Every structure is written in structure tokens, then in C-alpha cells.
Coordinates of C-alpha atoms and ligand atoms in Angstrom, one line a residue:
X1 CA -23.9 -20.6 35.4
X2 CA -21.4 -18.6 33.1
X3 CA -19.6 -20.6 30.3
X4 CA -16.1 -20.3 30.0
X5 CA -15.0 -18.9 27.1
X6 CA -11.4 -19.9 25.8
X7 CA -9.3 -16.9 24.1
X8 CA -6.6 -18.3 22.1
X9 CA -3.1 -18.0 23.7
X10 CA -4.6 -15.1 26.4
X11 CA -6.6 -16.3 29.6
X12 CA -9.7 -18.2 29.7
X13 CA -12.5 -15.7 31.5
X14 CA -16.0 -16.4 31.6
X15 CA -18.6 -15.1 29.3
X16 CA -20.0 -12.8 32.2
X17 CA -16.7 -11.3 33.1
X18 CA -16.2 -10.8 29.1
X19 CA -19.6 -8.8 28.7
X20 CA -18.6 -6.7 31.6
X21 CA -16.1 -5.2 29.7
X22 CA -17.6 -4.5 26.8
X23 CA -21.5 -4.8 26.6
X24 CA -21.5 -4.3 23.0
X25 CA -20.5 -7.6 22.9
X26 CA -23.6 -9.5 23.9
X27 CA -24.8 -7.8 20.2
X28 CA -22.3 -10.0 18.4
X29 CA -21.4 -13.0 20.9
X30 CA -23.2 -15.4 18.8
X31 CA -20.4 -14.9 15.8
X32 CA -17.4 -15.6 17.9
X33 CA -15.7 -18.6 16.9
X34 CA -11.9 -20.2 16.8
X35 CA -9.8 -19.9 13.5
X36 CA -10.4 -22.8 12.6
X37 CA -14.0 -23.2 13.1
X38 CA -14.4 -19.8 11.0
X39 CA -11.7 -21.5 8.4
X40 CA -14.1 -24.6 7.9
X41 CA -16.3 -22.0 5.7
X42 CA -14.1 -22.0 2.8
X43 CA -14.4 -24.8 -0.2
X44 CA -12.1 -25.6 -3.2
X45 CA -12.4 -24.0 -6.0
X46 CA -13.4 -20.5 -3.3
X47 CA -11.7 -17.1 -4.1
X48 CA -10.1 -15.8 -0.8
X49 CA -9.4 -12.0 -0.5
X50 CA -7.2 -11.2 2.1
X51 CA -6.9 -7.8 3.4
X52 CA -4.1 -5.5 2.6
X53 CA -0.7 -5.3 3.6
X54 CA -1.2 -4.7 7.5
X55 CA -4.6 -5.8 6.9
X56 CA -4.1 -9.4 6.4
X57 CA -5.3 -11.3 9.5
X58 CA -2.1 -13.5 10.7
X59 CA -4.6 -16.2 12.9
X60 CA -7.1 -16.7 10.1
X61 CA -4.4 -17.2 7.5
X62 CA -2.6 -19.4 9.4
X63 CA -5.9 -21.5 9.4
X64 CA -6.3 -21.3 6.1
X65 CA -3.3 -22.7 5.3
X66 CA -3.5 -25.7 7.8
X67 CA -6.2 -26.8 5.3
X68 CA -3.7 -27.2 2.6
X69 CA -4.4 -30.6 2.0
X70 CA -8.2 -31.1 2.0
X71 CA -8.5 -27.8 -0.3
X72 CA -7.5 -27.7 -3.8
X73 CA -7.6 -24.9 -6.5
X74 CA -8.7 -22.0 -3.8
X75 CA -7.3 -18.3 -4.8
X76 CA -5.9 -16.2 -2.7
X77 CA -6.1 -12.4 -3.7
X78 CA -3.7 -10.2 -2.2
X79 CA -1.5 -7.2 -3.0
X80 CA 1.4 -6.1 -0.7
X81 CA 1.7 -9.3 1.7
X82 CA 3.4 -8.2 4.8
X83 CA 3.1 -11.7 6.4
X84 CA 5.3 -15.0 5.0
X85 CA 2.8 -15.7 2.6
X86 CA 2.9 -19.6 3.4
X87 CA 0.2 -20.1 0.6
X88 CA 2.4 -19.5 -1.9
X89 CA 5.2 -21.7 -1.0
X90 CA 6.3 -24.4 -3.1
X91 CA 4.5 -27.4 -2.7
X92 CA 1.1 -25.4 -1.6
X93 CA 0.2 -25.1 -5.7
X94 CA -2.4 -27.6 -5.9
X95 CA -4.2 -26.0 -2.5
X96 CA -3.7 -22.3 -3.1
X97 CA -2.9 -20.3 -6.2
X98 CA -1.8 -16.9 -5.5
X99 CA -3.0 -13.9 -7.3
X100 CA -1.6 -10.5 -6.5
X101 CA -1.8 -7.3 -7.7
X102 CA 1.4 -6.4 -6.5
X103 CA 4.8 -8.7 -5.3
X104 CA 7.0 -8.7 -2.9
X105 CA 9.8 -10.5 -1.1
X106 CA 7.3 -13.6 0.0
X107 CA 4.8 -13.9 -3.4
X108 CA 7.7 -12.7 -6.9
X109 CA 8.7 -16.2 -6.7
X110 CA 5.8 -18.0 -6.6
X111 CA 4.4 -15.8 -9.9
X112 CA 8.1 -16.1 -11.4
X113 CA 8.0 -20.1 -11.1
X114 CA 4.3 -20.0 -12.6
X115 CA 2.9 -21.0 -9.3
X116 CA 0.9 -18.1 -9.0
X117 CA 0.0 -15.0 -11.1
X118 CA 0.2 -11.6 -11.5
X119 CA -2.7 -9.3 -12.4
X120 CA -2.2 -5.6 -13.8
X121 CA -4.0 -2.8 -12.3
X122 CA -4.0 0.7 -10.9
X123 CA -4.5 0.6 -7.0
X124 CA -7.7 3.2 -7.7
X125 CA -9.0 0.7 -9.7
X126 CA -9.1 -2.5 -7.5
X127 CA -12.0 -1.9 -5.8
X128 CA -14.1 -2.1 -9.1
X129 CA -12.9 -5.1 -10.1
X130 CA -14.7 -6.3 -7.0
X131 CA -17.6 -3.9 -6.5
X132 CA -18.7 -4.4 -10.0
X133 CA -18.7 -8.5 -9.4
X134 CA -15.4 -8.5 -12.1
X135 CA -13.6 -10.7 -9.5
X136 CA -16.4 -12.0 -7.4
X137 CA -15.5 -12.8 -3.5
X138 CA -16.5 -15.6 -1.8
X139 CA -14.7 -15.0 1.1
X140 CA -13.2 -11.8 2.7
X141 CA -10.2 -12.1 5.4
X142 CA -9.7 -8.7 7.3
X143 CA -8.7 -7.6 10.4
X144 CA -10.9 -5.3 12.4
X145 CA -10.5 -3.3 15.7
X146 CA -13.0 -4.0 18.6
X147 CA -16.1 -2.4 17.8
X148 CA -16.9 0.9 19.7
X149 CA -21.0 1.1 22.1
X150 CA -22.4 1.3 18.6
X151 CA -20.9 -2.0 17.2
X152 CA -18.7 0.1 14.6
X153 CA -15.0 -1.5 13.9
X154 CA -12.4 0.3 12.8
X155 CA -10.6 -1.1 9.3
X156 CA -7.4 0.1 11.4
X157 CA -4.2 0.1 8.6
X158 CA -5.9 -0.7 5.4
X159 CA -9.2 0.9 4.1
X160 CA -7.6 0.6 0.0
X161 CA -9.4 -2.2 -1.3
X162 CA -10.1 -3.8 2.0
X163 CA -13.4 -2.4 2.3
X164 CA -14.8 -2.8 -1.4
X165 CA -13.8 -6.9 -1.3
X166 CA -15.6 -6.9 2.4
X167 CA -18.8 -5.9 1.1
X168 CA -18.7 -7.7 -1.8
X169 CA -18.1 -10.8 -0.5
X170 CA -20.7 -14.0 0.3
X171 CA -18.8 -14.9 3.9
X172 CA -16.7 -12.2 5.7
X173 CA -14.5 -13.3 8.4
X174 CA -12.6 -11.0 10.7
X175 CA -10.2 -11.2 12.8
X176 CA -10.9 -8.7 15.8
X177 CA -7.7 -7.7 16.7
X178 CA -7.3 -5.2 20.4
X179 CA -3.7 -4.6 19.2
X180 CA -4.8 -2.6 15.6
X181 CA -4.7 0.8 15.8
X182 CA -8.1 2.5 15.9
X183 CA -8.5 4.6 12.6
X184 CA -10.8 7.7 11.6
X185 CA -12.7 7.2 8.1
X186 CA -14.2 4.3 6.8
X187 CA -15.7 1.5 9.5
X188 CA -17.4 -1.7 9.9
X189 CA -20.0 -2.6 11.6
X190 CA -20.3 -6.2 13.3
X191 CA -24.0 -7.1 11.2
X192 CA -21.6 -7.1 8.1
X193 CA -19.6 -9.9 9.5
X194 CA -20.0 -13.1 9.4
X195 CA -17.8 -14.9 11.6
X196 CA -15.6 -13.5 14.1
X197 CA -11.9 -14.9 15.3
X198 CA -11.2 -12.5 18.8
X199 CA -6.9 -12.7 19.1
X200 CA -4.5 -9.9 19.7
X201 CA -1.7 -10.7 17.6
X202 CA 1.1 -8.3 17.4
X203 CA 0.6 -6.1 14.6
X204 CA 3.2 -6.4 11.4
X205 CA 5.9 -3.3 12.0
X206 CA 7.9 -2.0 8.9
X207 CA 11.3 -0.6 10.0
X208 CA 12.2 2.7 8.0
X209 CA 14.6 1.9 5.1
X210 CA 17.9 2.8 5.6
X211 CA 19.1 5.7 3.6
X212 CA 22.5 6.1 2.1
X213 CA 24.1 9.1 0.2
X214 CA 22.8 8.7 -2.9
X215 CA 19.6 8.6 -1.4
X216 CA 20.4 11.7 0.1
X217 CA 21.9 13.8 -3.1
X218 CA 18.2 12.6 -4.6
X219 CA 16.3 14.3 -1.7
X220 CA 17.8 17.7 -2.0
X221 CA 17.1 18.1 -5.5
X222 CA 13.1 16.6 -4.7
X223 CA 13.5 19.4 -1.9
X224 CA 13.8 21.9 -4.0
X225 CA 10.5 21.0 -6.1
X226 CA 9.1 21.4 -2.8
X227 CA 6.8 24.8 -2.2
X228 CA 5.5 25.5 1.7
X229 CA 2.2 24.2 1.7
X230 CA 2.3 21.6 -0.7
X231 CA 0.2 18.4 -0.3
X232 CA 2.6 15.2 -0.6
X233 CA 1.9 11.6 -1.6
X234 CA 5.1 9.7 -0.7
X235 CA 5.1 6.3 -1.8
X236 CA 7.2 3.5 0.0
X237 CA 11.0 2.6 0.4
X238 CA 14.4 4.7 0.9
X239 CA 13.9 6.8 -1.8
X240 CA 10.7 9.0 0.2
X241 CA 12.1 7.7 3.1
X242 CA 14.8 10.3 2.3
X243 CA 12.6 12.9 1.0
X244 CA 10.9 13.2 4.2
X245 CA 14.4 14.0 5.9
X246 CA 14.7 17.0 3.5
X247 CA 12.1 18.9 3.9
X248 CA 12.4 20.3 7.7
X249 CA 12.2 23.8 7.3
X250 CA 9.2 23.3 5.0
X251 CA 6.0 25.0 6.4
X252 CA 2.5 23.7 6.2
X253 CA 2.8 20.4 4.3
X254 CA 0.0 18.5 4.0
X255 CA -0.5 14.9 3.3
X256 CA -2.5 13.1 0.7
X257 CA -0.8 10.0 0.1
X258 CA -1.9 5.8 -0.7
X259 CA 0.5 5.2 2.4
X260 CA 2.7 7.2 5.2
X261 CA 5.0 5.9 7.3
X262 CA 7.4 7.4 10.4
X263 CA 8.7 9.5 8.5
X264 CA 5.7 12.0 7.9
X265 CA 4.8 11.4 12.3
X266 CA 8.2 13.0 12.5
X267 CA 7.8 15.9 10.6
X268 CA 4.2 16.7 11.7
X269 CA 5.8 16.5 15.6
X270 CA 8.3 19.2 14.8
X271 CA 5.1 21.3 13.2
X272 CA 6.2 20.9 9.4
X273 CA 3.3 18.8 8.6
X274 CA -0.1 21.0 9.7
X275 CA -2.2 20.0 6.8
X276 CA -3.0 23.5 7.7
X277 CA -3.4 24.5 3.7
X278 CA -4.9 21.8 1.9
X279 CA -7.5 22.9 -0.5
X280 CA -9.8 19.6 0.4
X281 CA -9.6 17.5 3.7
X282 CA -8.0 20.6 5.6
X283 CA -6.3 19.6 9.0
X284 CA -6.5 15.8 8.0
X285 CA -4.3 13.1 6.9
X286 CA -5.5 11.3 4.4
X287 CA -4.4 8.0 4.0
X288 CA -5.5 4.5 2.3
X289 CA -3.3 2.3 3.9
X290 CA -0.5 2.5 6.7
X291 CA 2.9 0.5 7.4
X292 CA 5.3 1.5 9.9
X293 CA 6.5 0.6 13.6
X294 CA 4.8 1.4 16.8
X295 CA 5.6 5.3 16.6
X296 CA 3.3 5.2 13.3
X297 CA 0.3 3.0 15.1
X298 CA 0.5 5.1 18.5
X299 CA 0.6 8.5 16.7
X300 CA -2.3 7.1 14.6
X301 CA -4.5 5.4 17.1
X302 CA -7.6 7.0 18.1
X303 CA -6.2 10.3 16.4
X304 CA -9.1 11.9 14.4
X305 CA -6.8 14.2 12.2
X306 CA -5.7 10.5 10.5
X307 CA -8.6 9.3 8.4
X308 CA -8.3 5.9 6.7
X309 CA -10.3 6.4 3.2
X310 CA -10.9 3.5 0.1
X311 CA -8.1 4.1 -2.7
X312 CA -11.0 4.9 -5.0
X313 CA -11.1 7.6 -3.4
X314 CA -8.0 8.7 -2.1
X315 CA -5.9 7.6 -5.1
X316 CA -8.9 9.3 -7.9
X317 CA -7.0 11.3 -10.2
X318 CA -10.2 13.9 -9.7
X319 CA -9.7 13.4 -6.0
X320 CA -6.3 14.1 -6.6
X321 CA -6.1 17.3 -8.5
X322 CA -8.2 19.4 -6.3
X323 CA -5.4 20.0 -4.2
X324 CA -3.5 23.1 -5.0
X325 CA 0.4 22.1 -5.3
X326 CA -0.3 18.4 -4.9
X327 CA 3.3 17.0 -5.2
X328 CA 3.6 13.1 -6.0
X329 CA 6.9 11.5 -5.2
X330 CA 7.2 7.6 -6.2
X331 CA 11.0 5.4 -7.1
X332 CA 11.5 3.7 -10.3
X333 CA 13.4 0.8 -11.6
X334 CA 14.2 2.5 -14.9
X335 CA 13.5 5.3 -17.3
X336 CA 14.0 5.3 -20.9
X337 CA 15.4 8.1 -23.2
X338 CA 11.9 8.9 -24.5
X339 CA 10.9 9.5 -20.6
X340 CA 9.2 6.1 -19.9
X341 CA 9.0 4.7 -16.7
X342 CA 9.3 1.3 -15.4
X343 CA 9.1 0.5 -11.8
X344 CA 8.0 -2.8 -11.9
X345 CA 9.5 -5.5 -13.8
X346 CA 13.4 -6.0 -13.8
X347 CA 15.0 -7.9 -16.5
X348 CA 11.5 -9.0 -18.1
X349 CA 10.5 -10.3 -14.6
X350 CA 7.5 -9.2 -12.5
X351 CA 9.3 -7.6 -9.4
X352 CA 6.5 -5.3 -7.7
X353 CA 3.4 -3.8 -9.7
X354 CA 2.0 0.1 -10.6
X355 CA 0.6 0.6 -7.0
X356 CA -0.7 3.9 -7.3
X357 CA 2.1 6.2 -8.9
X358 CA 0.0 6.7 -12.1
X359 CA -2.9 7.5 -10.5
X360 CA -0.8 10.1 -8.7
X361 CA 0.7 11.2 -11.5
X362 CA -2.3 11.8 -13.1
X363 CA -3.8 13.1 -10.2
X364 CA -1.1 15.8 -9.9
X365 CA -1.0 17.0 -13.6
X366 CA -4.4 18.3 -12.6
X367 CA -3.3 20.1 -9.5
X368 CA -2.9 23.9 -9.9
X369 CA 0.8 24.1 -9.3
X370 CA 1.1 20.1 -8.8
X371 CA 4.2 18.1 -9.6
X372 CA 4.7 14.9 -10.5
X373 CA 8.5 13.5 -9.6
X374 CA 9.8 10.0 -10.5
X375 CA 13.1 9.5 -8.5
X376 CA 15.8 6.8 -8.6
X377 CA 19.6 6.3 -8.2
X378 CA 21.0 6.5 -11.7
X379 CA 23.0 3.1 -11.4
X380 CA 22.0 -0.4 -10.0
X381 CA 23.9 -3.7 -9.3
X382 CA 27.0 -1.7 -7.9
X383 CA 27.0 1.3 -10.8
X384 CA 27.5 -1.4 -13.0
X385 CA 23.9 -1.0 -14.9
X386 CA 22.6 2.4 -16.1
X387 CA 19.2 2.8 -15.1
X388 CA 18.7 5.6 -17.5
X389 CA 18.5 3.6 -20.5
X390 CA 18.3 4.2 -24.4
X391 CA 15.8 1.5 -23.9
X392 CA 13.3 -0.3 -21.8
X393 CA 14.0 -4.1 -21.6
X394 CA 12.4 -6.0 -23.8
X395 CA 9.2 -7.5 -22.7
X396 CA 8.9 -4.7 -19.7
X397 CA 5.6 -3.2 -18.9
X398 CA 5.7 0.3 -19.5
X399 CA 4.4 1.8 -15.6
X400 CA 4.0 5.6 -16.2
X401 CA 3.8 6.7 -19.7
X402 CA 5.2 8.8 -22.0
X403 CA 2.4 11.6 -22.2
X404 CA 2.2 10.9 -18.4
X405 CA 5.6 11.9 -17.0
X406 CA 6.7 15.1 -15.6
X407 CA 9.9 15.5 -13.3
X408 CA 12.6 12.6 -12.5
X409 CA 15.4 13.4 -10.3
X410 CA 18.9 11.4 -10.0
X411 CA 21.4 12.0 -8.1
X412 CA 22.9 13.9 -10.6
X413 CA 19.8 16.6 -11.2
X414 CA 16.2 17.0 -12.1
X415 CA 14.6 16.3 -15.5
X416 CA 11.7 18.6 -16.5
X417 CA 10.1 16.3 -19.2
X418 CA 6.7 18.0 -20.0
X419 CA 6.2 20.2 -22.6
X420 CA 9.6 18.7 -24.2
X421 CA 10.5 17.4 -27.2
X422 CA 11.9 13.4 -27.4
X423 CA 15.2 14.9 -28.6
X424 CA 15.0 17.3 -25.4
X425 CA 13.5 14.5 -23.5
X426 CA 16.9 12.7 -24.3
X427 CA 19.3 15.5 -23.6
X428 CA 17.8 16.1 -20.1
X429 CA 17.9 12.9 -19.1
X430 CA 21.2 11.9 -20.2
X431 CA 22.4 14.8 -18.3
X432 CA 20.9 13.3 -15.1
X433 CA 22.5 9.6 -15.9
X434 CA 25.6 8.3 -14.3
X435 CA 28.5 10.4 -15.8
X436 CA 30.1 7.1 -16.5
X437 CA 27.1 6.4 -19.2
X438 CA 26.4 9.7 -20.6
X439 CA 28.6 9.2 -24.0
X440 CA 26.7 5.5 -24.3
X441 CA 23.2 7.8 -23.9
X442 CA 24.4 11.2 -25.7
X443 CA 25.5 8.7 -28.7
X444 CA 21.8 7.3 -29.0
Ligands
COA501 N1 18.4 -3.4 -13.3 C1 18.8 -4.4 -12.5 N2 18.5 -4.4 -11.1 C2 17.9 -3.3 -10.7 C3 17.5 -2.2 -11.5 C4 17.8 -2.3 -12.9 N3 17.4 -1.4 -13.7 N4 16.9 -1.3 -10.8 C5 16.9 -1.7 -9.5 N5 17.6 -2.9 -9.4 C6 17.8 -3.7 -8.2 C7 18.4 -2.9 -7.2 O1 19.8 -2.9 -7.3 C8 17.9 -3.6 -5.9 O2 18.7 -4.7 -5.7 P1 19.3 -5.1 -4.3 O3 18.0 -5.3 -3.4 O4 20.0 -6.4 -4.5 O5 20.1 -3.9 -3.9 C9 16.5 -4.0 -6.3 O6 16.5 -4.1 -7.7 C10 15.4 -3.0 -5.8 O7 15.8 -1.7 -6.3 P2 15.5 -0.5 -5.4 O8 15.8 0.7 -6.2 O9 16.3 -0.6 -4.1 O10 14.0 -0.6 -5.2 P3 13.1 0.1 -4.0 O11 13.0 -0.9 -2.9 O12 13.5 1.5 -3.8 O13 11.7 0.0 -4.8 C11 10.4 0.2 -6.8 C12 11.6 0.7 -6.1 C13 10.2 1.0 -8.1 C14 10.5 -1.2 -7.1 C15 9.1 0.4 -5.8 O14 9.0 1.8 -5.5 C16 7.9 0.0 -6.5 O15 7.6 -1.2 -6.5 N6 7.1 0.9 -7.0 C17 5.8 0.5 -7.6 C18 5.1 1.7 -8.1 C19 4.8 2.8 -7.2 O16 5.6 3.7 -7.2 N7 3.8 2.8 -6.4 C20 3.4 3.9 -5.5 C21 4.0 3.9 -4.2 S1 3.7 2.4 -3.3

């Protein structure tokens, strides 16, 4: 007689009924376990990885942190955490210490109030840290499509690091999730599992930000940088949000990029986005991780021109710089007179990490005919801060360098920076600041 297997919040079915719909099953039926059997696995003292951003498996988290208080001192690596990040709550410091590579909303404060910590590093370069045993894994959370007849999941949003801290880690435990979208590129079969938690959660959506004038005025003037078949990497928020509104009567764009979200599904739907003319990768979308709403996951799901890659590959400057025209576009915090950029710490303070807009911009200084543009709104806090400054903060991490920069665009115009001396380097981007701080910048 069948057993009847229980599926967490769904129906119970039997076991027979189960393998009817999907035979491949029966290969891995002996790894299926509940959360919080799988959860048992991990130890103080254990480092956690969790996969990124969309990545991170909501059921198997949430089991984590029911353990709180029989686990003490267990790390928990992350880098864009798009779920509430209970783990790094106050009060959960002597279970979990959270380490991130990059911060947002639900990790800055645990990292500000020196309940967690921050650790410096280009996206290309995560993977090493875990491929070459640099931070060594002992247990890998990820979320996984169902496998197709061949026992092959898909990664679904996030290939990035995902995949490197999945095979380099002692237990892997997966979260096999109906709901995820099924990606081309990089996949996983069900032997390199360990465990296996089946529940369709609803998958994490990221509404598009809004996008005001400003945002707007910056837009046109990254527009016009802009040649028909360019390759694009767009990196996250209103300022590419906007960019991507600007360019419909482009022809042939391609896409390159860490991340895409709505944005680019619109403009490949109206035929501006072909990736037609790339010089590598032609007629795909190339793509590390993805965040976005359901018109992102439907227009991605099961479509082979998408194909999910590692960021060691897709975010190599060498990688990079084979594209002809290979435009990066990525927001800043700040940028000094002498052209450096910082678009990660505010006021001293941690507030997001590098991502991958120096390996784009190194990427793109490679690229015949590529561009490198740094974008932000010349003003914060209500245009009552400059943020093109004689200055950076003290104690703020420079993000892109110097010798690295190329084109930052205001509101108020496009700095060409390369090439220039830092007395040039000042004029130009005075002349792009606020007008109400140009005599405070001129005068430096
Ligand atoms: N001084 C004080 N406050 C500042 C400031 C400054 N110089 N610059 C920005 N702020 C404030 C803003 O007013 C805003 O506050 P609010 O939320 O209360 O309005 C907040 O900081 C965020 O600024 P904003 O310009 O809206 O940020 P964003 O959401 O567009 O993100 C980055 C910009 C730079 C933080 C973000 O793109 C990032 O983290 N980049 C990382 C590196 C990268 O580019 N990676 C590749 C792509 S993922």
C-alpha cells in the first residue's frame, strides 16, 4: 500500500499518485524531507550560505531561524537579502551573525549596530572566495526548480555566486520550488543535493522604482551615450529604471547585464531589445541574477534566449570587453572633484556594497566603442546636500576609482572624465553639480 506523503501547506497525495507525475522522482524520493528535518543538519559554529537575492529559500530559512535558540555563533552569508532577514534581528546575535557582501533595508542595521559584518568584494570575485576554500561552506541554502526527465534543476533567478557556494559546500539543501521560474544556463542536478525541502512558495517580486523628473532629465542625457546596437548592463533602482524608458527608438540593444528587471521585457516586446548584434552570446540575454514581478518570471520562464550564467563569468572584465559598444550604466551616492565614486557608504556608514559596477566598468573600458556611465541626481536630502563634492567623506570607501571612471551624468549634463586632467576633471564636474553649489565647487 502507498504511503501518504504530506506537502507542507498543499494537499497530502500518496507517493504513487506523486510518481505519476513526475517519474524522475522516484531517482531522488529518498532526499525529500520537511524543513525542519533538513534544518537539523546544521551545528553551531556552521557557515550558512544562502542563495542570492531571489535565490534565498523562504521555507528553509524560516527553519533555520526557528533554531535560534539551540544554535549559537552560526554565519549566515548572504548578499542582496530580498526576504526579512529575521537572522539578523536584534536579539538573534548570539545564534546568527550575519555576513554580507552587500546591505540592504533588512541587514545595514544589523552591520551598523556591530551585530553583523560587512565584507568588501567585487561580485566577479565571490565565487573564489568560495571555490578556492577562502570561505569554506558547510552548508548551502538555494532554491531549485523541479528537475526536468534527466534530473537537471534549474538555479531559476540566481546563478551569481549561487552556484560556486553549492558545489563547494559539505551539505546542500534545496528548496524545490514549482513556482521559480525555469532558467536557461547553468543547472543542477539532484545527485549534488543533499537534502530536499518540496514547497511552492510565492516567489519574492520587486516592484519597478518609481521614477520622478530628475530621474528623467538623467535618462536623456544617458540616452544620448546610447549607439543602436549597443550591449547594456543596467544595474538596479530608479536611476536604470529610467534609462530603460529612454531608449525606445533604439535599435538592436542587447543585454549583458549582473541583473534585468521589467524594464528590459518591455523594451525587447516592442522589438528594441534583439540582442541581434552582440559580438558574443548573440540572440541571448545574459544575465547572473534576476529581480522583478511576474511580467519578468513569465517572460523568463522556460525562454531559452534568457540564460542564467555565474558572475565569474558574466561580470569578468575579459568577458566584458569583448562586446563591441558595451555600455555600463550604474547610480552613485557621490562623486568627488577628482572623479571618485562612492556608491556605497553614506556619511561613513556601510549602506549597500560595490556589486558589480567596477567590474563593469572595467569591463567596458575594454570594449571597442564601450562606455562606462556613473549617474546620480546632483542633490540628496531635499537639494540640501551636494552630491558632487570637493571631497569624499571621511572614512568612505572609495567604489570606482580614479583611473577607473569614465562618464557621470546629472541632471544638469554629462562629464567626460577620461583622458582629463584633475583640474579638468573639476571643471566638468562642477558644471554638472547643482547650480546652487557650483561657486562652493568652482572655489575649490
Ligand atoms: N548624502 C546623504 N544622503 C544621501 C546621499 C548623500 N550623498 N546620497 C544619497 N542619499 C540618500 C538619498 O537621499 C536616499 O534617501 P531616501 O531614501 O531617504 O530618499 C538614499 O540615500 C538612497 O539614495 P538613492 O540615490 O535613492 O539610492 P538608490 O536606491 O538609487 O541606490 C546606490 C543608489 C548607489 C546606493 C545603489 O545603486 C548601489 O548600492 N549601488 C552599488 C554599486 C552598483 O552600482 N552595483 C551594480 C549594480 S547592482
Amino acid at each position: 500500500m502507498a504511503t501518504a506523503l504530506a506537502f507542507p501547506e498543499s494537499e497530502t497525495i500518496t507517493e504513487d499518485e506523486a510518481l505519476a507525475a513526475k517519474p524522475c522522482r522516484a531517482a531522488y524520493r529518498h532526499k525529500i524531507v520537511s524543513a525542519e528535518q533538513a534544518l537539523r543538519v546544521v551545528k553551531s559554529g556552521d557557515r550558512v550560505v544562502l542563495g542570492h537575492a531571489c535565490g534565498e529559500p523562504p521555507v528553509l530559512v524560516e527553519a533555520l531561524v526557528a533554531r535560534a535558540p539551540e544554535l549559537r555563533n552560526v554565519e549566515i552569508v548572504h548578499m542582496v537579502a530580498m526576504g526579512p532577514a529575521v537572522f539578523a534581528r536584534p536579539g538573534m546575535e548570539d545564534s546568527f551573525r550575519f555576513n554580507g557582501f552587500f546591505l540592504g533595508a533588512p541587514t545595514r542595521k544589523a552591520v551598523q549596530e556591530n551585530r553583523g559584518a560587512f565584507t568588501p568584494c567585487f561580485f566577479s570575485e565571490v565565487p573564489r572566495l568560495f571555490k578556492r576554500g577562502i570561505l569554506p561552506v558547510d552548508v548551502m541554502l538555494l532554491q531549485v526548480t523541479p528537475p526536468d526527465e534527466q534530473g537537471f534543476c534549474s538555479y531559476g533567478l540566481s546563478g551569481d555566486y549561487t552556484q560556486a557556494a553549492t558545489e563547494a559546500a559539505k551539505i546542500v539543501i534545496a528548496q524545490m520550488n514549482a513556482n521559480l521560474p525555469h532558467t536557461a544556463g547553468i543547472k543542477i542536478h539532484v545527485d549534488a543535493v543533499t537534502w530536499i525541502v518540496e514547497h511552492d512558495s510565492p516567489i519574492v517580486e520587486l516592484a519597478p522604482a518609481s521614477v520622478g523628473q530628475v530621474e528623467h532629465r538623467i535618462a536623456e542625457h544617458i540616452a544620448s551615450l546610447i549607439p543602436d546596437e549597443a550591449t547594456l548592463q543596467l544595474g538596479i533602482g530608479a536611476i536604470p529604471e529610467a534609462a530603460l524608458l529612454a531608449l525606445g527608438d533604439k535599435r538592436d540593444l542587447g543585454i549583458h547585464s549582473e541583473m534585468f528587471s521589467d524594464g528590459v521585457v518591455a523594451l525587447a516586446e516592442i522589438g528594441v531589445v534583439t540582442n541581434r548584434k552582440k559580438t558574443i552570446n548573440q540572440g541571448k540575454f545574459i544575465v547572473t541574477f534576476l529581480m522583478g514581478t511576474k511580467k519578468l518570471y513569465n517572460f523568463v520562464h522556460n525562454n531559452p534566449a534568457v540564460e542564467l550564467h555565474p558572475v565569474d563569468y558574466v561580470n569578468d572584465p575579459c568577458i566584458i570587453g569583448q562586446h563591441r559598444n558595451m555600455i555600463s550604466i550604474n547610480a552613485a551616492l557621490q562623486v568627488d572633484l577628482m572623479g571618485q565614486v562612492n556608491a556605497e557608504m553614506i556619511g561613513g556608514v556601510q549602506f549597500s556594497g560595490i556589486g558589480g559596477q567596477v567590474d563593469f566598468v572595467r569591463g567596458t573600458s575594454r570594449s571597442i566603442g564601450g562606455k562606462s556611465i556613473i549617474a546620480l541626481p546632483s542633490t540628496a536630502s531635499k537639494g540640501t546636500i551636494s552630491r558632487i563634492v570637493p571631497t569624499l567623506d571621511a572614512g568612505t570607501a572609495v567604489s570606482t576609482s580614479r583611473n577607473d571612471v569614465q562618464y557621470v551624468v546629472t541632471e544638469y549634463g554629462i562629464a567626460d572624465l577620461r583622458g582629463k586632467t584633475l583640474q579638468q576633471r573639476a571643471q566638468a564636474l562642477s558644471a554638472i553639480a547643482h547650480p546652487d553649489f557650483r561657486d562652493m565647487l568652482q572655489g575649490q
